[in-house]
Amino acid sequence: NYGHIVNISSLAGIVSGPLLADYCCSKYAVRGLTQAMLSEMDYIGKKNVKFTSVHPHITKTGMFNNAQAKWSLVFPLLEPDWVADQVIIGTQEEREQLILPKITNLFLMPEHFMSTKVYRKYCEVLGNSTMKTFKKIRDE
């Protein structure tokens, strides 16, 4: 009847990029699950069950070694401790969606005013192709 569930996604669950199709699909699914659960809790009247989906930019966990942000002053690679602190703050504020860093929200707004083709070009300019610098940490 009460609680707060935090689902960790990625900025790739908001904006896709090349060489990330499988990763983006799973992260979009986390976002969709969170939105669906919020709707279901509203529908059945469970006001004390909270959800937050978290969408951080690339975080320095070692998963994406050598990936580099194109505009690192605006979209820095994030420190895991900072992300964790932001998740705690977002949970305390009962935020339903947390996009990190927050400035990223400004760059996401034009999607609704552009064709999908133009938006893909826009995202390319912003640097959604960071996987070009990715190096595997181990052979499969």
PDB file of C-alpha atoms in Angstrom:
ATOM      1  CA  ASN A   1       0.000   0.000   0.000  1.00  0.00           C
ATOM      2  CA  TYR A   2       2.996   2.303   0.182  1.00  0.00           C
ATOM      3  CA  GLY A   3       6.591   2.551  -0.991  1.00  0.00           C
ATOM      4  CA  HIS A   4       8.773   4.137  -3.613  1.00  0.00           C
ATOM      5  CA  ILE A   5      10.189   2.154  -6.543  1.00  0.00           C
ATOM      6  CA  VAL A   6      13.157   3.637  -8.405  1.00  0.00           C
ATOM      7  CA  ASN A   7      13.800   2.322 -11.912  1.00  0.00           C
ATOM      8  CA  ILE A   8      17.231   3.106 -13.324  1.00  0.00           C
ATOM      9  CA  SER A   9      17.222   3.690 -17.062  1.00  0.00           C
ATOM     10  CA  SER A  10      19.490   5.944 -19.109  1.00  0.00           C
ATOM     11  CA  LEU A  11      19.320   9.035 -21.248  1.00  0.00           C
ATOM     12  CA  ALA A  12      19.281   6.410 -24.011  1.00  0.00           C
ATOM     13  CA  GLY A  13      15.752   5.649 -22.792  1.00  0.00           C
ATOM     14  CA  ILE A  14      14.746   9.159 -23.867  1.00  0.00           C
ATOM     15  CA  VAL A  15      16.937   9.721 -26.958  1.00  0.00           C
ATOM     16  CA  SER A  16      18.335   6.901 -29.064  1.00  0.00           C
ATOM     17  CA  GLY A  17      21.588   6.870 -30.954  1.00  0.00           C
ATOM     18  CA  PRO A  18      23.518   4.793 -33.458  1.00  0.00           C
ATOM     19  CA  LEU A  19      25.139   1.523 -32.336  1.00  0.00           C
ATOM     20  CA  LEU A  20      22.812   1.391 -29.316  1.00  0.00           C
ATOM     21  CA  ALA A  21      19.599  -0.197 -30.606  1.00  0.00           C
ATOM     22  CA  ASP A  22      19.470  -3.076 -28.114  1.00  0.00           C
ATOM     23  CA  TYR A  23      20.539  -0.871 -25.200  1.00  0.00           C
ATOM     24  CA  CYS A  24      18.020   1.852 -26.110  1.00  0.00           C
ATOM     25  CA  CYS A  25      15.182  -0.678 -26.389  1.00  0.00           C
ATOM     26  CA  SER A  26      15.747  -1.928 -22.850  1.00  0.00           C
ATOM     27  CA  LYS A  27      16.001   1.616 -21.478  1.00  0.00           C
ATOM     28  CA  TYR A  28      12.863   2.790 -23.283  1.00  0.00           C
ATOM     29  CA  ALA A  29      11.134  -0.258 -21.760  1.00  0.00           C
ATOM     30  CA  VAL A  30      12.080   0.880 -18.252  1.00  0.00           C
ATOM     31  CA  ARG A  31      10.585   4.292 -18.984  1.00  0.00           C
ATOM     32  CA  GLY A  32       7.396   2.706 -20.359  1.00  0.00           C
ATOM     33  CA  LEU A  33       7.070   0.355 -17.391  1.00  0.00           C
ATOM     34  CA  THR A  34       7.401   3.263 -14.978  1.00  0.00           C
ATOM     35  CA  GLN A  35       4.797   5.331 -16.823  1.00  0.00           C
ATOM     36  CA  ALA A  36       2.412   2.369 -16.989  1.00  0.00           C
ATOM     37  CA  MET A  37       2.795   1.628 -13.282  1.00  0.00           C
ATOM     38  CA  LEU A  38       2.158   5.289 -12.402  1.00  0.00           C
ATOM     39  CA  SER A  39      -1.054   5.136 -14.452  1.00  0.00           C
ATOM     40  CA  GLU A  40      -2.113   1.873 -12.851  1.00  0.00           C
ATOM     41  CA  MET A  41      -1.516   3.165  -9.323  1.00  0.00           C
ATOM     42  CA  ASP A  42      -3.605   6.257 -10.147  1.00  0.00           C
ATOM     43  CA  TYR A  43      -6.326   4.065 -11.632  1.00  0.00           C
ATOM     44  CA  ILE A  44      -6.624   1.821  -8.574  1.00  0.00           C
ATOM     45  CA  GLY A  45      -6.252   4.736  -6.159  1.00  0.00           C
ATOM     46  CA  LYS A  46      -2.898   3.789  -4.616  1.00  0.00           C
ATOM     47  CA  LYS A  47      -1.626   7.279  -3.820  1.00  0.00           C
ATOM     48  CA  ASN A  48       1.141   6.075  -1.478  1.00  0.00           C
ATOM     49  CA  VAL A  49       3.000   3.948  -4.033  1.00  0.00           C
ATOM     50  CA  LYS A  50       5.506   6.181  -5.813  1.00  0.00           C
ATOM     51  CA  PHE A  51       7.727   5.551  -8.841  1.00  0.00           C
ATOM     52  CA  THR A  52      10.740   7.368 -10.235  1.00  0.00           C
ATOM     53  CA  SER A  53      12.481   6.561 -13.511  1.00  0.00           C
ATOM     54  CA  VAL A  54      16.065   7.820 -13.642  1.00  0.00           C
ATOM     55  CA  HIS A  55      17.709   8.730 -16.957  1.00  0.00           C
ATOM     56  CA  PRO A  56      21.358   9.718 -16.479  1.00  0.00           C
ATOM     57  CA  HIS A  57      23.787  10.675 -19.221  1.00  0.00           C
ATOM     58  CA  ILE A  58      26.806   8.358 -19.515  1.00  0.00           C
ATOM     59  CA  THR A  59      28.000   7.558 -16.004  1.00  0.00           C
ATOM     60  CA  LYS A  60      31.594   6.592 -15.243  1.00  0.00           C
ATOM     61  CA  THR A  61      30.889   3.016 -14.190  1.00  0.00           C
ATOM     62  CA  GLY A  62      33.305   1.368 -16.624  1.00  0.00           C
ATOM     63  CA  MET A  63      30.490   0.054 -18.807  1.00  0.00           C
ATOM     64  CA  PHE A  64      31.235   2.508 -21.600  1.00  0.00           C
ATOM     65  CA  ASN A  65      35.013   2.787 -21.428  1.00  0.00           C
ATOM     66  CA  ASN A  66      36.508   5.626 -23.429  1.00  0.00           C
ATOM     67  CA  ALA A  67      33.130   6.994 -24.524  1.00  0.00           C
ATOM     68  CA  GLN A  68      33.455  10.755 -24.768  1.00  0.00           C
ATOM     69  CA  ALA A  69      30.811  13.453 -24.653  1.00  0.00           C
ATOM     70  CA  LYS A  70      30.872  15.752 -27.674  1.00  0.00           C
ATOM     71  CA  TRP A  71      29.886  18.796 -25.586  1.00  0.00           C
ATOM     72  CA  SER A  72      31.430  17.792 -22.260  1.00  0.00           C
ATOM     73  CA  LEU A  73      30.793  21.151 -20.575  1.00  0.00           C
ATOM     74  CA  VAL A  74      27.055  20.754 -21.151  1.00  0.00           C
ATOM     75  CA  PHE A  75      26.821  16.944 -21.089  1.00  0.00           C
ATOM     76  CA  PRO A  76      29.652  15.763 -18.829  1.00  0.00           C
ATOM     77  CA  LEU A  77      30.282  12.127 -18.080  1.00  0.00           C
ATOM     78  CA  LEU A  78      28.693  11.700 -14.674  1.00  0.00           C
ATOM     79  CA  GLU A  79      30.239  10.503 -11.428  1.00  0.00           C
ATOM     80  CA  PRO A  80      28.357   7.546  -9.904  1.00  0.00           C
ATOM     81  CA  ASP A  81      28.240   9.132  -6.429  1.00  0.00           C
ATOM     82  CA  TRP A  82      26.690  12.308  -7.851  1.00  0.00           C
ATOM     83  CA  VAL A  83      24.065  10.273  -9.713  1.00  0.00           C
ATOM     84  CA  ALA A  84      23.270   8.358  -6.507  1.00  0.00           C
ATOM     85  CA  ASP A  85      22.870  11.641  -4.605  1.00  0.00           C
ATOM     86  CA  GLN A  86      20.530  12.967  -7.311  1.00  0.00           C
ATOM     87  CA  VAL A  87      18.447   9.774  -7.132  1.00  0.00           C
ATOM     88  CA  ILE A  88      18.039  10.244  -3.375  1.00  0.00           C
ATOM     89  CA  ILE A  89      17.027  13.896  -3.851  1.00  0.00           C
ATOM     90  CA  GLY A  90      14.636  13.001  -6.685  1.00  0.00           C
ATOM     91  CA  THR A  91      13.055  10.288  -4.542  1.00  0.00           C
ATOM     92  CA  GLN A  92      12.646  12.667  -1.602  1.00  0.00           C
ATOM     93  CA  GLU A  93      11.016  15.201  -3.948  1.00  0.00           C
ATOM     94  CA  GLU A  94       8.792  12.402  -5.324  1.00  0.00           C
ATOM     95  CA  ARG A  95       9.896  13.161  -8.879  1.00  0.00           C
ATOM     96  CA  GLU A  96       8.372  10.711 -11.350  1.00  0.00           C
ATOM     97  CA  GLN A  97      11.132  11.191 -13.921  1.00  0.00           C
ATOM     98  CA  LEU A  98      14.681  12.331 -13.311  1.00  0.00           C
ATOM     99  CA  ILE A  99      16.852  13.289 -16.287  1.00  0.00           C
ATOM    100  CA  LEU A 100      20.502  13.927 -15.454  1.00  0.00           C
ATOM    101  CA  PRO A 101      22.057  16.377 -15.723  1.00  0.00           C
ATOM    102  CA  LYS A 102      18.949  18.561 -15.440  1.00  0.00           C
ATOM    103  CA  ILE A 103      20.108  20.918 -18.207  1.00  0.00           C
ATOM    104  CA  THR A 104      19.500  18.041 -20.628  1.00  0.00           C
ATOM    105  CA  ASN A 105      15.763  18.750 -20.333  1.00  0.00           C
ATOM    106  CA  LEU A 106      16.244  21.981 -22.299  1.00  0.00           C
ATOM    107  CA  PHE A 107      17.791  20.112 -25.211  1.00  0.00           C
ATOM    108  CA  LEU A 108      15.025  17.502 -25.283  1.00  0.00           C
ATOM    109  CA  MET A 109      12.175  19.988 -25.742  1.00  0.00           C
ATOM    110  CA  PRO A 110      12.647  20.628 -29.507  1.00  0.00           C
ATOM    111  CA  GLU A 111      11.724  17.007 -30.310  1.00  0.00           C
ATOM    112  CA  HIS A 112       8.057  17.935 -30.238  1.00  0.00           C
ATOM    113  CA  PHE A 113       8.527  20.692 -32.812  1.00  0.00           C
ATOM    114  CA  MET A 114      10.668  18.832 -35.364  1.00  0.00           C
ATOM    115  CA  SER A 115      10.138  16.011 -37.792  1.00  0.00           C
ATOM    116  CA  THR A 116      11.827  12.789 -36.697  1.00  0.00           C
ATOM    117  CA  LYS A 117      14.398  13.169 -39.475  1.00  0.00           C
ATOM    118  CA  VAL A 118      15.317  16.707 -38.398  1.00  0.00           C
ATOM    119  CA  TYR A 119      15.394  15.623 -34.741  1.00  0.00           C
ATOM    120  CA  ARG A 120      17.868  12.832 -35.548  1.00  0.00           C
ATOM    121  CA  LYS A 121      20.180  15.407 -37.165  1.00  0.00           C
ATOM    122  CA  TYR A 122      19.723  17.688 -34.155  1.00  0.00           C
ATOM    123  CA  CYS A 123      20.693  14.830 -31.814  1.00  0.00           C
ATOM    124  CA  GLU A 124      23.696  14.026 -33.977  1.00  0.00           C
ATOM    125  CA  VAL A 125      24.905  17.627 -33.621  1.00  0.00           C
ATOM    126  CA  LEU A 126      24.440  17.343 -29.854  1.00  0.00           C
ATOM    127  CA  GLY A 127      26.544  14.172 -29.827  1.00  0.00           C
ATOM    128  CA  ASN A 128      24.272  11.138 -29.583  1.00  0.00           C
ATOM    129  CA  SER A 129      26.936   9.118 -31.415  1.00  0.00           C
ATOM    130  CA  THR A 130      29.268   8.800 -28.417  1.00  0.00           C
ATOM    131  CA  MET A 131      29.502   5.051 -28.990  1.00  0.00           C
ATOM    132  CA  LYS A 132      31.950   5.712 -31.823  1.00  0.00           C
ATOM    133  CA  THR A 133      34.639   6.091 -29.130  1.00  0.00           C
ATOM    134  CA  PHE A 134      33.504   3.058 -27.121  1.00  0.00           C
ATOM    135  CA  LYS A 135      35.983   0.257 -26.509  1.00  0.00           C
ATOM    136  CA  LYS A 136      34.946  -3.130 -25.187  1.00  0.00           C
ATOM    137  CA  ILE A 137      36.252  -4.001 -21.745  1.00  0.00           C
ATOM    138  CA  ARG A 138      36.447  -7.711 -22.598  1.00  0.00           C
ATOM    139  CA  ASP A 139      36.102  -9.995 -25.598  1.00  0.00           C
ATOM    140  CA  GLU A 140      32.918 -12.012 -25.871  1.00  0.00           C
TER     141      GLU A 140
END
